[in-house]
Each structure stands twice: as structure tokens, then as C-alpha cells.
PDB file of C-alpha atoms in Angstrom:
ATOM      1  CA  MET A   1      -4.571 -10.958 -25.599  1.00 45.00           C
ATOM      2  CA  THR A   2      -6.947  -8.625 -27.717  1.00 57.00           C
ATOM      3  CA  ASP A   3      -7.249  -9.213 -31.446  1.00 81.00           C
ATOM      4  CA  TYR A   4      -4.049  -7.693 -32.523  1.00 90.00           C
ATOM      5  CA  TYR A   5      -4.748  -8.022 -36.185  1.00 88.00           C
ATOM      6  CA  SER A   6      -8.012  -6.242 -35.936  1.00 85.00           C
ATOM      7  CA  GLU A   7      -6.821  -3.413 -33.452  1.00 83.00           C
ATOM      8  CA  ARG A   8      -3.262  -2.848 -34.349  1.00 88.00           C
ATOM      9  CA  LEU A   9      -1.924  -4.605 -37.520  1.00 94.00           C
ATOM     10  CA  SER A  10      -4.693  -4.490 -40.209  1.00 95.00           C
ATOM     11  CA  ALA A  11      -5.488  -3.041 -43.655  1.00 96.00           C
ATOM     12  CA  GLU A  12      -2.549  -0.670 -44.823  1.00 97.00           C
ATOM     13  CA  ARG A  13      -0.417  -1.563 -41.900  1.00 97.00           C
ATOM     14  CA  LEU A  14      -0.605  -5.239 -42.545  1.00 97.00           C
ATOM     15  CA  ARG A  15      -0.020  -4.733 -46.349  1.00 97.00           C
ATOM     16  CA  ARG A  16       3.069  -2.657 -45.522  1.00 98.00           C
ATOM     17  CA  CYS A  17       4.467  -5.700 -43.588  1.00 97.00           C
ATOM     18  CA  TYR A  18       4.422  -7.584 -46.870  1.00 98.00           C
ATOM     19  CA  GLU A  19       5.784  -4.880 -48.893  1.00 98.00           C
ATOM     20  CA  ILE A  20       8.986  -4.475 -46.660  1.00 98.00           C
ATOM     21  CA  ALA A  21       9.533  -8.294 -46.569  1.00 98.00           C
ATOM     22  CA  PRO A  22      13.127  -9.333 -47.468  1.00 98.00           C
ATOM     23  CA  PRO A  23      13.657 -11.406 -50.638  1.00 98.00           C
ATOM     24  CA  ARG A  24      13.899 -14.688 -48.632  1.00 98.00           C
ATOM     25  CA  VAL A  25      10.612 -14.024 -46.956  1.00 98.00           C
ATOM     26  CA  LYS A  26       8.892 -13.074 -50.228  1.00 98.00           C
ATOM     27  CA  GLY A  27      10.210 -16.312 -51.595  1.00 98.00           C
ATOM     28  CA  TYR A  28       8.583 -18.110 -48.464  1.00 98.00           C
ATOM     29  CA  LEU A  29       5.289 -16.356 -49.103  1.00 98.00           C
ATOM     30  CA  ALA A  30       5.217 -17.362 -52.741  1.00 98.00           C
ATOM     31  CA  ALA A  31       6.070 -20.899 -52.053  1.00 98.00           C
ATOM     32  CA  GLU A  32       3.142 -21.189 -49.626  1.00 98.00           C
ATOM     33  CA  VAL A  33       0.779 -19.810 -52.238  1.00 98.00           C
ATOM     34  CA  GLU A  34       2.143 -22.365 -54.808  1.00 98.00           C
ATOM     35  CA  PHE A  35       1.777 -25.156 -52.654  1.00 98.00           C
ATOM     36  CA  VAL A  36      -1.868 -24.384 -51.857  1.00 98.00           C
ATOM     37  CA  THR A  37      -3.036 -23.421 -55.324  1.00 98.00           C
ATOM     38  CA  ARG A  38      -1.574 -26.695 -56.798  1.00 98.00           C
ATOM     39  CA  ARG A  39      -4.209 -28.404 -54.643  1.00 98.00           C
ATOM     40  CA  VAL A  40      -7.031 -26.423 -55.943  1.00 98.00           C
ATOM     41  CA  ARG A  41      -9.164 -27.585 -58.883  1.00 98.00           C
ATOM     42  CA  ALA A  42     -11.115 -25.288 -61.174  1.00 98.00           C
ATOM     43  CA  SER A  43     -14.487 -26.627 -59.875  1.00 98.00           C
ATOM     44  CA  ASP A  44     -13.521 -26.155 -56.142  1.00 98.00           C
ATOM     45  CA  ALA A  45     -15.129 -23.926 -53.546  1.00 98.00           C
ATOM     46  CA  VAL A  46     -12.291 -22.570 -51.369  1.00 99.00           C
ATOM     47  CA  LEU A  47     -12.359 -20.906 -47.890  1.00 99.00           C
ATOM     48  CA  GLU A  48      -9.533 -18.960 -46.436  1.00 98.00           C
ATOM     49  CA  LEU A  49      -9.261 -18.358 -42.882  1.00 98.00           C
ATOM     50  CA  GLY A  50      -7.680 -15.056 -41.843  1.00 97.00           C
ATOM     51  CA  CYS A  51      -7.543 -13.724 -45.341  1.00 97.00           C
ATOM     52  CA  GLY A  52      -6.632 -10.171 -44.327  1.00 96.00           C
ATOM     53  CA  TYR A  53      -6.775  -7.755 -47.252  1.00 97.00           C
ATOM     54  CA  GLY A  54      -6.859 -10.540 -49.824  1.00 97.00           C
ATOM     55  CA  ARG A  55      -3.199 -11.240 -50.585  1.00 96.00           C
ATOM     56  CA  VAL A  56      -3.753 -15.085 -50.910  1.00 97.00           C
ATOM     57  CA  LEU A  57      -7.340 -14.937 -51.784  1.00 97.00           C
ATOM     58  CA  LYS A  58      -6.606 -13.408 -55.169  1.00 94.00           C
ATOM     59  CA  ALA A  59      -4.404 -16.295 -56.125  1.00 97.00           C
ATOM     60  CA  LEU A  60      -7.024 -18.825 -54.915  1.00 98.00           C
ATOM     61  CA  ALA A  61      -9.824 -17.144 -56.816  1.00 97.00           C
ATOM     62  CA  ALA A  62      -7.782 -17.549 -60.039  1.00 97.00           C
ATOM     63  CA  HIS A  63      -7.706 -21.265 -59.602  1.00 98.00           C
ATOM     64  CA  ALA A  64     -11.136 -21.980 -58.078  1.00 98.00           C
ATOM     65  CA  ARG A  65     -14.764 -21.781 -59.010  1.00 98.00           C
ATOM     66  CA  THR A  66     -15.323 -19.596 -55.894  1.00 98.00           C
ATOM     67  CA  ALA A  67     -13.129 -18.234 -53.142  1.00 98.00           C
ATOM     68  CA  VAL A  68     -14.434 -17.030 -49.677  1.00 98.00           C
ATOM     69  CA  GLY A  69     -12.250 -15.107 -47.405  1.00 98.00           C
ATOM     70  CA  VAL A  70     -13.096 -14.595 -43.604  1.00 98.00           C
ATOM     71  CA  ASP A  71     -11.250 -12.360 -41.156  1.00 97.00           C
ATOM     72  CA  THR A  72     -11.996 -10.579 -37.817  1.00 95.00           C
ATOM     73  CA  SER A  73     -10.802  -7.228 -39.094  1.00 96.00           C
ATOM     74  CA  TYR A  74     -13.422  -5.130 -40.968  1.00 96.00           C
ATOM     75  CA  ALA A  75     -10.577  -2.679 -41.990  1.00 96.00           C
ATOM     76  CA  SER A  76      -8.651  -5.354 -43.757  1.00 97.00           C
ATOM     77  CA  LEU A  77     -11.649  -6.793 -45.505  1.00 97.00           C
ATOM     78  CA  ARG A  78     -12.554  -3.256 -46.731  1.00 97.00           C
ATOM     79  CA  LEU A  79      -9.050  -2.934 -48.253  1.00 97.00           C
ATOM     80  CA  GLY A  80      -9.453  -6.323 -49.514  1.00 97.00           C
ATOM     81  CA  ARG A  81     -12.572  -5.381 -51.439  1.00 96.00           C
ATOM     82  CA  GLU A  82     -10.707  -2.392 -52.766  1.00 95.00           C
ATOM     83  CA  THR A  83      -7.767  -4.477 -53.764  1.00 91.00           C
ATOM     84  CA  LEU A  84      -9.636  -7.282 -55.469  1.00 94.00           C
ATOM     85  CA  GLY A  85     -11.813  -4.997 -57.252  1.00 91.00           C
ATOM     86  CA  ILE A  86     -14.580  -6.606 -59.275  1.00 87.00           C
ATOM     87  CA  THR A  87     -13.753 -10.264 -58.936  1.00 91.00           C
ATOM     88  CA  PRO A  88     -17.205 -12.245 -59.429  1.00 93.00           C
ATOM     89  CA  ASN A  89     -16.038 -15.480 -57.754  1.00 97.00           C
ATOM     90  CA  VAL A  90     -14.816 -13.798 -54.528  1.00 98.00           C
ATOM     91  CA  ARG A  91     -16.772 -13.202 -51.352  1.00 97.00           C
ATOM     92  CA  LEU A  92     -15.437 -11.618 -48.167  1.00 98.00           C
ATOM     93  CA  ALA A  93     -17.075 -11.867 -44.652  1.00 98.00           C
ATOM     94  CA  GLN A  94     -16.191 -10.677 -41.165  1.00 97.00           C
ATOM     95  CA  MET A  95     -16.179 -13.857 -39.158  1.00 97.00           C
ATOM     96  CA  ASN A  96     -14.224 -15.725 -36.341  1.00 96.00           C
ATOM     97  CA  ALA A  97     -12.495 -18.823 -37.649  1.00 97.00           C
ATOM     98  CA  ALA A  98     -13.298 -20.596 -34.401  1.00 97.00           C
ATOM     99  CA  ALA A  99     -17.062 -20.122 -34.878  1.00 98.00           C
ATOM    100  CA  LEU A 100     -17.611 -20.302 -38.705  1.00 98.00           C
ATOM    101  CA  GLY A 101     -21.004 -19.267 -39.987  1.00 98.00           C
ATOM    102  CA  PHE A 102     -21.222 -21.849 -42.746  1.00 98.00           C
ATOM    103  CA  ALA A 103     -23.130 -25.068 -43.121  1.00 98.00           C
ATOM    104  CA  ASP A 104     -21.415 -28.498 -42.837  1.00 98.00           C
ATOM    105  CA  GLN A 105     -19.673 -29.762 -45.930  1.00 98.00           C
ATOM    106  CA  THR A 106     -19.724 -26.366 -47.822  1.00 98.00           C
ATOM    107  CA  PHE A 107     -16.099 -26.221 -49.219  1.00 99.00           C
ATOM    108  CA  ASP A 108     -13.747 -28.399 -51.108  1.00 98.00           C
ATOM    109  CA  VAL A 109     -10.696 -26.696 -49.683  1.00 99.00           C
ATOM    110  CA  VAL A 110     -10.143 -24.836 -46.473  1.00 99.00           C
ATOM    111  CA  VAL A 111      -6.956 -22.904 -46.111  1.00 98.00           C
ATOM    112  CA  CYS A 112      -5.273 -21.528 -42.959  1.00 98.00           C
ATOM    113  CA  ILE A 113      -1.766 -20.536 -43.881  1.00 98.00           C
ATOM    114  CA  GLN A 114       1.198 -18.308 -42.716  1.00 96.00           C
ATOM    115  CA  ASN A 115       1.059 -19.502 -39.064  1.00 97.00           C
ATOM    116  CA  GLY A 116      -2.698 -18.568 -38.823  1.00 95.00           C
ATOM    117  CA  LEU A 117      -3.455 -21.033 -36.059  1.00 95.00           C
ATOM    118  CA  SER A 118      -1.005 -19.035 -33.917  1.00 94.00           C
ATOM    119  CA  ALA A 119      -2.080 -15.666 -35.096  1.00 92.00           C
ATOM    120  CA  PHE A 120      -5.769 -16.101 -34.238  1.00 93.00           C
ATOM    121  CA  HIS A 121      -5.060 -16.634 -30.513  1.00 91.00           C
ATOM    122  CA  VAL A 122      -7.988 -19.008 -30.121  1.00 94.00           C
ATOM    123  CA  ASP A 123      -7.805 -22.817 -29.322  1.00 96.00           C
ATOM    124  CA  PRO A 124      -6.291 -24.234 -32.565  1.00 97.00           C
ATOM    125  CA  ARG A 125      -8.057 -27.454 -32.120  1.00 98.00           C
ATOM    126  CA  THR A 126     -11.475 -25.595 -32.382  1.00 98.00           C
ATOM    127  CA  VAL A 127     -10.314 -23.930 -35.617  1.00 98.00           C
ATOM    128  CA  ILE A 128      -9.260 -27.259 -36.996  1.00 98.00           C
ATOM    129  CA  GLY A 129     -12.510 -28.824 -36.001  1.00 98.00           C
ATOM    130  CA  GLU A 130     -14.420 -25.989 -37.659  1.00 98.00           C
ATOM    131  CA  SER A 131     -12.295 -26.223 -40.740  1.00 98.00           C
ATOM    132  CA  ILE A 132     -13.102 -30.031 -40.993  1.00 98.00           C
ATOM    133  CA  ARG A 133     -16.654 -29.499 -40.310  1.00 98.00           C
ATOM    134  CA  VAL A 134     -17.208 -27.141 -43.297  1.00 98.00           C
ATOM    135  CA  ALA A 135     -15.058 -29.258 -45.608  1.00 98.00           C
ATOM    136  CA  ARG A 136     -16.814 -31.761 -47.943  1.00 98.00           C
ATOM    137  CA  PRO A 137     -16.036 -35.470 -47.853  1.00 98.00           C
ATOM    138  CA  GLY A 138     -12.771 -35.921 -49.639  1.00 98.00           C
ATOM    139  CA  GLY A 139     -11.972 -32.268 -49.316  1.00 98.00           C
ATOM    140  CA  ARG A 140      -8.664 -30.847 -48.144  1.00 98.00           C
ATOM    141  CA  VAL A 141      -7.778 -28.776 -45.112  1.00 98.00           C
ATOM    142  CA  LEU A 142      -4.427 -27.024 -45.464  1.00 98.00           C
ATOM    143  CA  LEU A 143      -2.796 -25.552 -42.382  1.00 98.00           C
ATOM    144  CA  SER A 144       0.821 -24.158 -42.136  1.00 98.00           C
ATOM    145  CA  SER A 145       3.222 -22.875 -39.612  1.00 98.00           C
ATOM    146  CA  TYR A 146       6.888 -21.791 -39.969  1.00 98.00           C
ATOM    147  CA  ALA A 147       9.732 -24.366 -40.390  1.00 98.00           C
ATOM    148  CA  GLU A 148      12.235 -24.531 -37.701  1.00 97.00           C
ATOM    149  CA  ARG A 149      15.124 -23.765 -40.143  1.00 97.00           C
ATOM    150  CA  PHE A 150      13.370 -20.498 -41.280  1.00 98.00           C
ATOM    151  CA  TRP A 151      13.800 -18.834 -37.828  1.00 98.00           C
ATOM    152  CA  PRO A 152      16.653 -16.440 -38.777  1.00 98.00           C
ATOM    153  CA  HIS A 153      14.687 -15.040 -41.736  1.00 98.00           C
ATOM    154  CA  ARG A 154      11.386 -14.893 -39.786  1.00 98.00           C
ATOM    155  CA  LEU A 155      13.185 -12.904 -36.919  1.00 98.00           C
ATOM    156  CA  GLU A 156      14.741 -10.514 -39.464  1.00 98.00           C
ATOM    157  CA  TRP A 157      11.339  -9.911 -40.908  1.00 98.00           C
ATOM    158  CA  PHE A 158       9.701  -9.076 -37.688  1.00 98.00           C
ATOM    159  CA  GLN A 159      12.801  -6.845 -36.742  1.00 98.00           C
ATOM    160  CA  LEU A 160      12.054  -4.876 -39.951  1.00 98.00           C
ATOM    161  CA  GLN A 161       8.442  -4.577 -39.111  1.00 98.00           C
ATOM    162  CA  ALA A 162       9.408  -3.279 -35.649  1.00 98.00           C
ATOM    163  CA  ASN A 163      11.879  -0.780 -37.161  1.00 98.00           C
ATOM    164  CA  HIS A 164       8.968   0.451 -39.388  1.00 98.00           C
ATOM    165  CA  GLY A 165       6.794   0.952 -36.335  1.00 97.00           C
ATOM    166  CA  LEU A 166       4.223  -1.705 -37.581  1.00 97.00           C
ATOM    167  CA  VAL A 167       4.619  -3.906 -34.565  1.00 96.00           C
ATOM    168  CA  GLY A 168       6.116  -3.043 -31.281  1.00 96.00           C
ATOM    169  CA  GLU A 169       9.832  -3.378 -30.265  1.00 97.00           C
ATOM    170  CA  LEU A 170      10.891  -6.900 -30.032  1.00 98.00           C
ATOM    171  CA  ASP A 171      11.422  -8.323 -26.602  1.00 98.00           C
ATOM    172  CA  PRO A 172      14.883 -10.081 -26.752  1.00 96.00           C
ATOM    173  CA  GLN A 173      14.520 -11.828 -23.464  1.00 97.00           C
ATOM    174  CA  ALA A 174      11.157 -13.497 -24.393  1.00 98.00           C
ATOM    175  CA  THR A 175      11.847 -13.988 -28.006  1.00 98.00           C
ATOM    176  CA  GLY A 176      13.384 -17.364 -29.113  1.00 97.00           C
ATOM    177  CA  ASP A 177      12.740 -20.886 -29.638  1.00 95.00           C
ATOM    178  CA  GLY A 178      10.199 -20.157 -32.404  1.00 96.00           C
ATOM    179  CA  VAL A 179       8.467 -17.558 -30.367  1.00 98.00           C
ATOM    180  CA  ILE A 180       8.137 -13.867 -31.441  1.00 98.00           C
ATOM    181  CA  VAL A 181       7.290 -11.407 -28.572  1.00 97.00           C
ATOM    182  CA  CYS A 182       6.896  -7.682 -28.919  1.00 97.00           C
ATOM    183  CA  ARG A 183       6.677  -5.219 -26.062  1.00 96.00           C
ATOM    184  CA  ASP A 184       3.307  -3.934 -27.274  1.00 95.00           C
ATOM    185  CA  GLY A 185       1.683  -7.331 -26.545  1.00 92.00           C
ATOM    186  CA  PHE A 186       2.224  -9.071 -29.848  1.00 94.00           C
ATOM    187  CA  ARG A 187       3.118 -12.740 -29.515  1.00 95.00           C
ATOM    188  CA  ALA A 188       3.384 -15.557 -32.124  1.00 94.00           C
ATOM    189  CA  ARG A 189       4.499 -19.011 -31.665  1.00 96.00           C
ATOM    190  CA  THR A 190       5.106 -21.831 -34.084  1.00 97.00           C
ATOM    191  CA  ILE A 191       3.408 -25.219 -34.476  1.00 98.00           C
ATOM    192  CA  GLY A 192       5.860 -28.211 -35.049  1.00 97.00           C
ATOM    193  CA  CYS A 193       5.221 -31.559 -36.599  1.00 97.00           C
ATOM    194  CA  ASP A 194       4.427 -33.413 -33.353  1.00 98.00           C
ATOM    195  CA  GLU A 195       1.924 -30.740 -32.279  1.00 98.00           C
ATOM    196  CA  PHE A 196       0.241 -30.770 -35.645  1.00 98.00           C
ATOM    197  CA  LEU A 197      -0.205 -34.586 -35.288  1.00 97.00           C
ATOM    198  CA  ALA A 198      -1.459 -34.214 -31.707  1.00 98.00           C
ATOM    199  CA  LEU A 199      -3.991 -31.377 -32.586  1.00 97.00           C
ATOM    200  CA  THR A 200      -5.476 -33.530 -35.480  1.00 97.00           C
ATOM    201  CA  SER A 201      -5.370 -36.897 -33.930  1.00 96.00           C
ATOM    202  CA  ASP A 202      -8.867 -36.854 -32.413  1.00 95.00           C
ATOM    203  CA  PHE A 203     -10.577 -36.162 -35.800  1.00 98.00           C
ATOM    204  CA  ASN A 204     -12.126 -38.863 -38.015  1.00 96.00           C
ATOM    205  CA  VAL A 205     -10.304 -37.986 -41.360  1.00 98.00           C
ATOM    206  CA  GLN A 206      -9.149 -40.101 -44.209  1.00 98.00           C
ATOM    207  CA  HIS A 207      -5.540 -38.948 -44.109  1.00 97.00           C
ATOM    208  CA  ARG A 208      -3.154 -36.533 -42.487  1.00 97.00           C
ATOM    209  CA  GLN A 209       0.328 -35.601 -43.899  1.00 97.00           C
ATOM    210  CA  ILE A 210       2.941 -33.264 -42.550  1.00 98.00           C
ATOM    211  CA  GLU A 211       5.376 -31.686 -45.170  1.00 98.00           C
ATOM    212  CA  GLU A 212       8.123 -29.203 -45.161  1.00 98.00           C
ATOM    213  CA  VAL A 213       7.941 -26.753 -47.972  1.00 98.00           C
ATOM    214  CA  ASP A 214      10.847 -24.417 -49.297  1.00 98.00           C
ATOM    215  CA  GLU A 215      12.561 -25.031 -46.011  1.00 98.00           C
ATOM    216  CA  SER A 216      10.289 -22.229 -44.689  1.00 98.00           C
ATOM    217  CA  SER A 217       6.805 -23.613 -44.170  1.00 98.00           C
ATOM    218  CA  LEU A 218       5.587 -26.726 -42.313  1.00 98.00           C
ATOM    219  CA  PHE A 219       2.243 -27.835 -43.906  1.00 98.00           C
ATOM    220  CA  CYS A 220      -0.288 -30.065 -42.294  1.00 98.00           C
ATOM    221  CA  GLU A 221      -2.508 -31.419 -44.936  1.00 98.00           C
ATOM    222  CA  ILE A 222      -5.859 -33.225 -44.059  1.00 98.00           C
ATOM    223  CA  ILE A 223      -8.009 -35.032 -46.378  1.00 98.00           C
ATOM    224  CA  VAL A 224     -11.513 -35.260 -44.748  1.00 98.00           C
TER     225      VAL A 224
END
């Protein structure tokens, strides 16, 4: 599949997806940001993978010494620069999360939330490896997917996006069991607890923990 978030769902279209989100989905989005920012210290350098137009990056920057956001979509990054305005401790870069252009041990916290590992459509183990590589010893890598019990709300949200023409018509035959499929080629699955553990099992890290947040997100937290 081509990079859907660069070619079809970027910039203003992506922002609109969040504007039309139902109240329960907005609660989920806020809970993810709260979970992450609680783990960020004022002295930290933070990296967000798949930052889009800066929705989460703005909150990260408010809690960190510096916040860097990378995304494959130039249009989203350009909107992010307009949205964030003059924020001295924020940097944006067009970059693939599977091939980060940063030196080893650069960041204290690496964030990839809202099911980013699925959305990128690259090998998730490669993204995790790159995240661990650029994290400093003792640093954190925070990854999230959707919790199983959140499925009805997630499905409702994607149906709204389809109704507004932001994504293609949902394919009811292919959609189910945690997987959203649209007739325009969009596809997003979820990563469960067992898969998170399997994906991270080969890395030499201090600690791994899986935690469900707000009955909506499943977080994998890695201490490098």
C-alpha cells in the first residue's frame, strides 16, 4: 500500500478527522496524551514518530526541554509549523520512522501513539528497533494501539470519517476483529498484548510493560 497519510489523509483532512471525533474518541485521545506527558520530565528531549500536524507534539513540548516531530507527509508538517507557531523548543522533520536520521542515544523519550505502528505500514519491529536505538540508556519508548474493548467507538469514528469523505467507504466484509478496511485502500489493524511482547522480545532492554489506559488504548512501555 502507498503512504496513505502522505497522499490521501494529511494536513487539513487529517485535522478534520480529529475535529469530528465523537466525545468518547476525544476522551481516548486526551487520555493517551495525559499518559505520555506524565512520563516526560522538564529536562527531557522527546521524539514523536508520525507527528502529523503537531496535535500531540504541542503537549509534549509544554512538558519537555525539546520536542522533535517526524512524519512522512510534508503537507502535514507544513500545517504543523503554522499551527505550532513560534515554539522555540519544537523541531519538525520529514522522515521515515523505520529509518531515523538521528544518532544513537539522542532522546530521553520516544513516542509512537494512536496505533502508529499499524498506520506506518512498515515492519513494526524495525520501527521499534529504531526507537530503541535513538533512546538514551534509561530512556523510555512509548507505543500504543487500540484496546479491544474500544472497537465500537473506533468503528463509529471511522464511519464518521467515511461519511465526511475523509477516508473511503468502509468495506463491511473485510472490517472486523480489530481491522478497519476502506474501499480506497485504507487498512489499519491493532496490536494486542501478545504481539507487543513478541515484537519487543528480541531487544536488550531493562523493562517492558503492557498497560491498558482508559479502556481505549493498549500501551507498551519500554525502559531502554
